[in-house]
Amino acid sequence: MATVSALGYALLCALHRGPLTGYDLVQRMAKPIGYYWTARQSQIYPELARLSAAGLIEHDAEDGPGPRQRKTHRLTAAGRETLAAWLVEPPAPRAPRDEAVLKTYALAAADPDRMREFYLAEAEAYQRRLDDFRAQHAELRSRNGDDPAHPQFGAYATLELAVLSTPVRIQWCRWMAERMAELGRRRAR
Amino acid sequence: MATVSALGYALLCALHRGPLTGYDLVQRMAKPIGYYWTARQSQIYPELARLSAAGLIEHDAEDGPGPRQRKTHRLTAAGRETLAAWLVEPPAPRAPRDEAVLKTYALAAADPDRMREFYLAEAEAYQRRLDDFRAQHAELRSRNGDDPAHPQFGAYATLELAVLSTPVRIQWCRWMAERMAELGRRRAR
DNA sequence: TGGGACTATGTCAAAAATGACATAGCAATG
DNA sequence: CATTGCTATGTCATTTTTGACATAGTCCCA
């Protein structure tokens, strides 16, 4: 049994609803799946070759725009089984690398007024993302994506989490901005 | 100006409140800072050497337990300045790699009953982490860490976010488990 | 008709991260 | 008195990820 990397599983996940080209996968790793798992094309193409060698995906080819052939990849029966087995396994606890929180830990080393601006900018950035999430969430719901039996329910559920958790983050950023303002006023006296 | 990696800044952050040995940093990257930034010792020791070469940290040495000297690292004035300048800069948007959410995207490829167990296990794991967060949060508050002027306020603020956002995650996991149960019942009919 | 964006596939070097190995004193536990 | 765990520092090979380069057809807009 060939061992599959996390990236490999991410590609199998992306392919679970139907065939896609490498280019399609690059797009998905940027936008919908990219919210919780990303990869560059320089990772994706070699990984597709590995999955293919392991017999988990297959493709057919036709003439494409560039000098190479356009390949449409799909899961094999083995790929679908491997994916299904992995899905139900408890995830290995991963490191959540959050730069804004890291900066918060050391915030005493920076100027409170500058940090206040930092948190306000963060809040705005998350607000824009939230608007995006809400739009997609509503769009999917209008097409019955909120039905657990609907093939898009998985995508809907990831947006549900985004729509629930992003406001908490915004709230925290605003709270931080308030604390920094308070500290600035106290320092000024 | 030597460019500093994200890991380098993480170490500068960890050192902002006072000198630490490499071993101390390894511990911090596992427990308090590790909740939002992690690194293994095999990364930390070489990075300390780089920061030292760049003049951002310095150390004094005494005889230690093993065959090598024990070194206590602290920020230099240049290190403190570099850190302060970095803190107020808006973070480069990072990929949040969340395996459980990735699995959710492809959940249609798995058995609903097994997925229900998956989300219940996730909820429990997050509940345990929340208990831990709440204990540390309360502990810091009891020592005035909730005062923005207190040197520990940065650490307190990171826990504040954890205490706010983890319940949302647990709620979502339970909601997912419910959806999976519903789907299982429907499939059974 | 020229320039830019989009489709599409890949390679390469470099940097970052992981997991395992290596060394050694000191303290506690059984 | 042997084993285990903790302090403490480092190396090494391998894997993963990043960022840049390379190629080429089509479509759209000015």
XYZ file of C-alpha atoms (C1' of nucleotides) in Angstrom:
438
model
C 0.000 0.000 0.000
C 1.583 3.246 -1.143
C 1.507 5.895 1.572
C -0.256 9.065 0.500
C 0.782 12.508 1.730
C -1.653 15.066 3.123
C -1.413 16.886 -0.177
C -2.286 13.670 -1.997
C -5.408 13.275 0.120
C -6.297 16.908 -0.515
C -6.252 16.203 -4.257
C -8.314 13.040 -3.810
C -10.813 15.146 -1.825
C -10.974 17.706 -4.609
C -11.624 14.953 -7.142
C -14.332 13.171 -5.123
C -17.203 14.846 -6.991
C -15.873 14.325 -10.498
C -12.960 14.598 -12.932
C -10.804 17.727 -13.051
C -7.680 18.868 -14.877
C -4.509 19.847 -13.013
C -5.369 23.434 -13.816
C -8.819 23.061 -12.243
C -7.143 21.682 -9.127
C -4.821 24.679 -8.996
C -7.904 26.956 -9.016
C -9.681 24.939 -6.309
C -6.587 25.034 -4.114
C -6.703 28.820 -4.404
C -10.387 29.537 -3.862
C -12.840 27.080 -2.281
C -10.521 24.431 -0.816
C -7.776 27.013 -0.342
C -9.606 28.424 2.690
C -8.443 25.388 4.689
C -5.826 23.692 2.495
C -3.511 25.234 -0.106
C -0.933 24.045 -2.620
C 0.909 25.616 -5.540
C 0.882 24.165 -9.001
C 4.527 23.150 -8.639
C 3.347 20.772 -5.918
C 0.147 19.675 -7.595
C 1.490 18.381 -10.910
C 4.142 16.073 -9.401
C 1.647 14.851 -6.812
C -0.856 13.957 -9.550
C 1.900 11.850 -11.151
C 2.510 10.076 -7.836
C -1.209 9.386 -7.264
C -1.405 8.069 -10.811
C 1.612 5.787 -10.273
C -0.057 4.498 -7.097
C -3.200 3.690 -9.088
C -5.438 6.038 -7.093
C -6.312 8.274 -10.026
C -6.360 7.902 -13.817
C -6.768 10.327 -16.706
C -7.498 10.620 -20.362
C -5.677 13.095 -22.561
C -6.574 15.353 -25.457
C -4.720 18.106 -27.261
C -4.499 21.194 -25.098
C -3.607 24.845 -25.573
C 0.088 24.655 -24.651
C 2.772 22.338 -25.987
C 1.502 19.505 -23.790
C -1.647 17.440 -23.621
C -4.596 18.392 -21.459
C -5.320 15.659 -18.916
C -8.581 15.098 -17.101
C -8.044 13.182 -13.850
C -10.549 11.057 -12.001
C -10.535 8.741 -8.967
C -10.138 5.021 -9.545
C -12.063 2.526 -7.382
C -8.872 2.109 -5.308
C -8.616 5.894 -4.970
C -12.194 6.175 -3.749
C -11.607 3.433 -1.182
C -8.360 4.974 0.039
C -10.102 8.341 0.387
C -13.107 6.874 2.242
C -10.816 5.079 4.708
C -8.811 8.243 5.376
C -11.859 10.488 5.852
C -13.122 8.691 8.948
C -9.741 8.607 10.667
C -9.148 11.159 13.455
C -6.867 13.869 12.083
C -3.285 14.133 13.289
C -3.285 17.357 15.356
C -1.715 19.960 13.094
C 0.058 23.196 13.914
C -2.262 26.123 13.235
C 0.379 28.809 12.361
C -1.416 32.093 12.863
C 0.859 35.087 12.380
C -1.551 37.637 13.872
C -1.849 35.624 17.089
C 1.926 35.183 17.233
C 2.291 38.967 17.025
C -0.277 39.320 19.776
C 1.871 37.228 22.099
C 4.698 39.785 21.800
C 2.547 42.910 21.522
C 4.189 44.468 24.577
C 7.276 45.060 22.405
C 5.381 47.365 20.006
C 3.721 50.765 20.132
C 0.052 50.532 21.286
C -1.228 53.057 18.725
C 0.391 51.163 15.864
C -0.969 47.901 17.229
C -4.430 49.429 17.416
C -4.207 50.186 13.693
C -2.975 46.643 13.125
C -6.065 45.102 14.756
C -8.450 47.469 12.983
C -6.902 46.486 9.632
C -7.208 42.813 10.599
C -10.866 43.286 11.489
C -11.535 44.881 8.112
C -9.715 42.112 6.221
C -11.762 39.456 8.045
C -14.953 41.409 7.407
C -14.278 41.312 3.654
C -13.648 37.571 3.851
C -16.832 37.111 5.848
C -18.875 38.920 3.176
C -17.405 36.537 0.611
C -18.163 33.479 2.777
C -21.728 34.609 3.425
C -22.379 35.143 -0.277
C -21.149 31.652 -1.164
C -22.990 30.143 1.780
C -26.294 31.744 0.703
C -25.693 30.769 -2.923
C -25.183 27.096 -2.009
C -28.177 27.086 0.320
C -30.392 28.415 -2.451
C -29.400 25.349 -4.462
C -30.246 22.953 -1.599
C -26.598 22.538 -0.558
C -27.802 22.603 3.068
C -29.397 19.184 2.619
C -26.977 16.562 4.037
C -27.869 14.254 1.167
C -26.930 16.846 -1.468
C -23.529 16.194 -3.137
C -22.476 19.778 -2.306
C -23.273 19.446 1.401
C -19.575 19.003 2.248
C -18.710 22.337 0.646
C -21.717 23.939 2.364
C -20.597 22.608 5.750
C -17.103 24.109 5.404
C -18.724 27.488 4.668
C -21.015 27.032 7.663
C -17.929 26.857 9.893
C -16.402 29.914 8.209
C -19.635 31.894 8.668
C -19.807 30.923 12.355
C -16.158 31.441 13.286
C -15.151 34.551 11.327
C -17.430 36.928 13.313
C -15.760 35.724 16.520
C -12.401 36.615 15.059
C -13.616 40.065 14.023
C -15.065 40.622 17.480
C -11.726 39.686 19.032
C -9.812 42.054 16.693
C -12.105 44.937 17.680
C -11.696 44.056 21.344
C -7.920 44.098 20.884
C -8.114 47.492 19.150
C -10.089 48.811 22.148
C -7.509 47.466 24.621
C -4.734 49.133 22.608
C -6.620 52.446 22.547
C -7.089 52.245 26.314
C -3.394 51.523 26.787
C -2.435 54.439 24.506
C -4.609 56.844 26.520
C -3.093 55.614 29.780
C 0.449 55.940 28.436
C -0.271 59.488 27.215
C -1.111 60.666 30.731
C 19.526 44.201 6.602
C 19.371 40.433 7.028
C 15.935 39.047 6.177
C 14.371 37.088 9.016
C 12.129 34.067 8.445
C 8.748 33.625 10.093
C 10.365 31.129 12.435
C 13.023 33.712 13.298
C 10.331 36.213 14.247
C 8.565 33.547 16.284
C 11.742 33.088 18.319
C 12.169 36.848 18.731
C 8.557 36.949 19.957
C 9.258 34.207 22.465
C 12.297 36.093 23.746
C 10.546 39.465 24.059
C 9.880 39.102 27.776
C 13.325 37.899 28.782
C 16.238 35.517 28.151
C 15.614 31.835 27.470
C 17.719 28.794 26.563
C 17.146 26.869 23.325
C 15.548 24.170 25.433
C 13.118 26.681 26.950
C 12.199 27.764 23.431
C 11.549 24.167 22.430
C 9.108 23.893 25.358
C 7.369 27.196 24.497
C 6.977 26.091 20.876
C 5.209 23.001 22.169
C 2.882 24.478 24.790
C 1.906 28.157 24.971
C 3.163 29.496 21.647
C 2.639 26.110 20.006
C -1.129 26.737 19.920
C -0.554 29.131 17.011
C 3.061 28.564 15.946
C 5.165 25.421 16.212
C 8.736 24.369 15.498
C 10.903 21.367 16.348
C 14.222 21.635 18.050
C 15.992 20.680 14.827
C 14.654 23.959 13.416
C 15.144 26.051 16.521
C 18.858 25.523 17.164
C 20.033 26.448 13.644
C 17.668 29.437 13.614
C 19.132 30.698 16.890
C 22.564 30.566 15.248
C 21.250 32.598 12.296
C 19.624 35.217 14.534
C 22.861 35.439 16.472
C 24.885 35.881 13.276
C 22.471 38.635 12.244
C 23.070 40.367 15.576
C 19.440 40.172 16.673
C 20.114 38.022 19.725
C 23.126 37.335 21.943
C 23.863 34.806 24.666
C 26.124 33.975 27.532
C 27.249 30.438 28.192
C 27.900 28.300 31.238
C 28.611 24.605 31.709
C 25.509 22.567 31.078
C 24.375 18.992 31.704
C 25.347 17.490 28.337
C 28.689 17.633 26.534
C 27.937 21.206 25.346
C 27.529 24.538 27.020
C 24.190 25.847 28.147
C 23.389 29.137 26.392
C 20.936 31.757 27.556
C 19.711 33.892 24.650
C 18.361 37.427 24.831
C 17.291 40.104 22.341
C 19.810 42.763 21.393
C 18.669 46.355 20.824
C 18.669 45.612 17.083
C 16.579 42.495 17.706
C 14.025 44.449 19.722
C 13.777 47.063 16.973
C 13.422 44.459 14.231
C 10.703 42.736 16.243
C 8.804 45.971 16.954
C 8.844 46.913 13.259
C 7.557 43.488 12.231
C 4.779 43.358 14.822
C 2.847 46.304 13.398
C 3.021 45.106 9.800
C -0.126 43.475 8.374
C 0.463 39.712 8.228
C 0.912 38.003 4.886
C -2.304 35.951 4.516
C -1.319 32.401 5.423
C -2.877 29.091 4.493
C -4.771 27.704 7.461
C -4.376 23.917 6.735
C -7.198 22.294 8.644
C -7.421 18.560 8.042
C -10.867 18.131 9.608
C -12.361 20.790 7.340
C -10.657 19.252 4.317
C -12.283 15.942 5.190
C -15.610 17.709 5.532
C -15.359 18.937 1.953
C -15.263 15.314 0.717
C -17.565 13.830 3.345
C -19.965 12.532 0.677
C -17.348 9.869 -0.157
C -17.531 8.335 3.345
C -20.064 6.443 5.432
C -22.363 8.833 7.398
C -22.278 6.763 10.594
C -18.491 6.666 10.608
C -18.405 10.411 9.916
C -20.778 11.002 12.811
C -18.286 9.256 15.099
C -15.534 11.349 13.560
C -17.256 14.635 14.478
C -18.140 13.451 17.959
C -14.486 12.549 18.567
C -13.446 15.957 17.224
C -15.904 17.700 19.548
C -14.473 15.828 22.515
C -10.883 16.634 21.555
C -11.724 20.336 21.257
C -13.589 20.222 24.561
C -10.455 18.939 26.297
C -8.405 21.693 24.709
C -11.007 24.257 25.766
C -10.795 23.105 29.382
C -7.049 23.598 29.203
C -7.411 27.057 27.624
C -9.973 28.156 30.187
C -7.747 27.053 33.071
C -4.768 29.016 31.736
C -6.977 31.995 30.939
C -8.382 32.098 34.482
C -4.934 31.601 35.972
C -3.507 34.574 34.049
C -6.509 36.773 34.861
C -6.057 36.060 38.536
C -2.541 37.483 38.195
C -3.810 40.653 36.433
C -2.842 39.410 32.967
C -6.090 40.944 31.686
C -4.684 44.437 32.233
C -3.372 45.720 28.862
C -0.401 47.262 30.647
C 0.620 43.962 32.241
C 3.628 42.293 30.537
C 1.620 39.075 30.210
C -1.312 40.729 28.460
C -0.156 39.424 25.058
C -0.315 35.829 26.304
C -3.677 36.547 27.933
C -5.059 37.958 24.683
C -4.102 34.839 22.694
C -5.965 32.739 25.267
C -8.935 35.106 25.043
C -9.216 34.253 21.334
C -8.892 30.527 22.041
C -11.600 30.701 24.713
C -13.927 32.580 22.339
C -13.383 30.528 19.187
C -13.088 26.961 20.472
C -16.749 26.741 21.619
C -17.823 27.715 18.095
C -15.781 24.864 16.710
C -17.292 22.420 19.198
C -20.784 23.647 18.329
C -20.049 23.109 14.632
C -18.715 19.569 15.251
C -21.898 18.670 17.157
C -24.026 20.170 14.383
C -22.097 18.050 11.846
C -22.630 14.927 13.962
C -26.360 15.689 13.999
C -26.449 16.120 10.195
C -24.637 12.800 9.793
C -27.086 11.067 12.129
C -29.998 12.482 10.146
C -28.419 11.284 6.909
C -27.820 7.809 8.363
C -31.469 7.514 9.413
C -32.641 8.606 5.961
C -30.308 6.171 4.215
C -31.528 3.320 6.432
C -35.109 3.767 5.235
C -2.582 44.450 -34.635
C -0.612 44.520 -30.311
C -0.983 43.596 -25.497
C -2.895 41.344 -21.746
C -5.654 37.726 -19.540
C -6.896 32.957 -19.447
C -6.206 27.986 -20.268
C -2.999 24.361 -19.561
C 1.263 21.600 -18.178
C 5.331 21.095 -16.414
C 10.606 21.871 -14.286
C 14.096 23.637 -11.062
C 16.608 25.459 -7.158
C 16.114 26.927 -2.701
C 13.974 27.208 1.770
C 11.297 25.256 5.496
C 9.791 21.455 8.205
C 9.807 16.686 9.862
C 11.617 12.620 12.220
C 15.377 10.199 13.836
C 19.879 10.008 15.801
C 23.624 11.259 19.226
C 25.616 12.758 23.780
C 25.676 13.189 28.829
C 24.833 14.634 33.651
C 21.447 14.522 37.401
C 17.280 13.107 39.907
C 13.712 10.104 41.156
C 11.508 5.583 41.217
C 11.276 0.808 41.952
C 21.521 -0.472 41.324
C 19.073 -0.325 36.962
C 15.746 2.098 34.354
C 13.313 6.046 33.202
C 12.633 10.951 32.700
C 14.337 15.604 32.537
C 17.725 19.125 31.267
C 20.382 20.656 27.402
C 22.575 21.073 22.657
C 23.213 19.821 18.402
C 23.365 17.018 13.482
C 21.519 14.502 9.436
C 18.689 12.759 5.670
C 14.397 13.218 3.782
C 10.098 15.334 2.682
C 7.273 19.364 1.880
C 6.597 23.870 0.363
C 7.763 28.042 -1.997
C 8.853 31.094 -5.845
C 10.522 31.589 -10.294
C 10.996 30.045 -14.948
C 9.340 28.076 -19.456
C 5.996 27.136 -23.354
C 2.047 28.027 -26.344
C -2.681 28.497 -28.100
C -7.089 31.338 -27.816
C -9.952 35.189 -26.706
C -10.946 39.984 -25.780
C -10.245 44.828 -25.823
C -8.442 49.114 -27.513
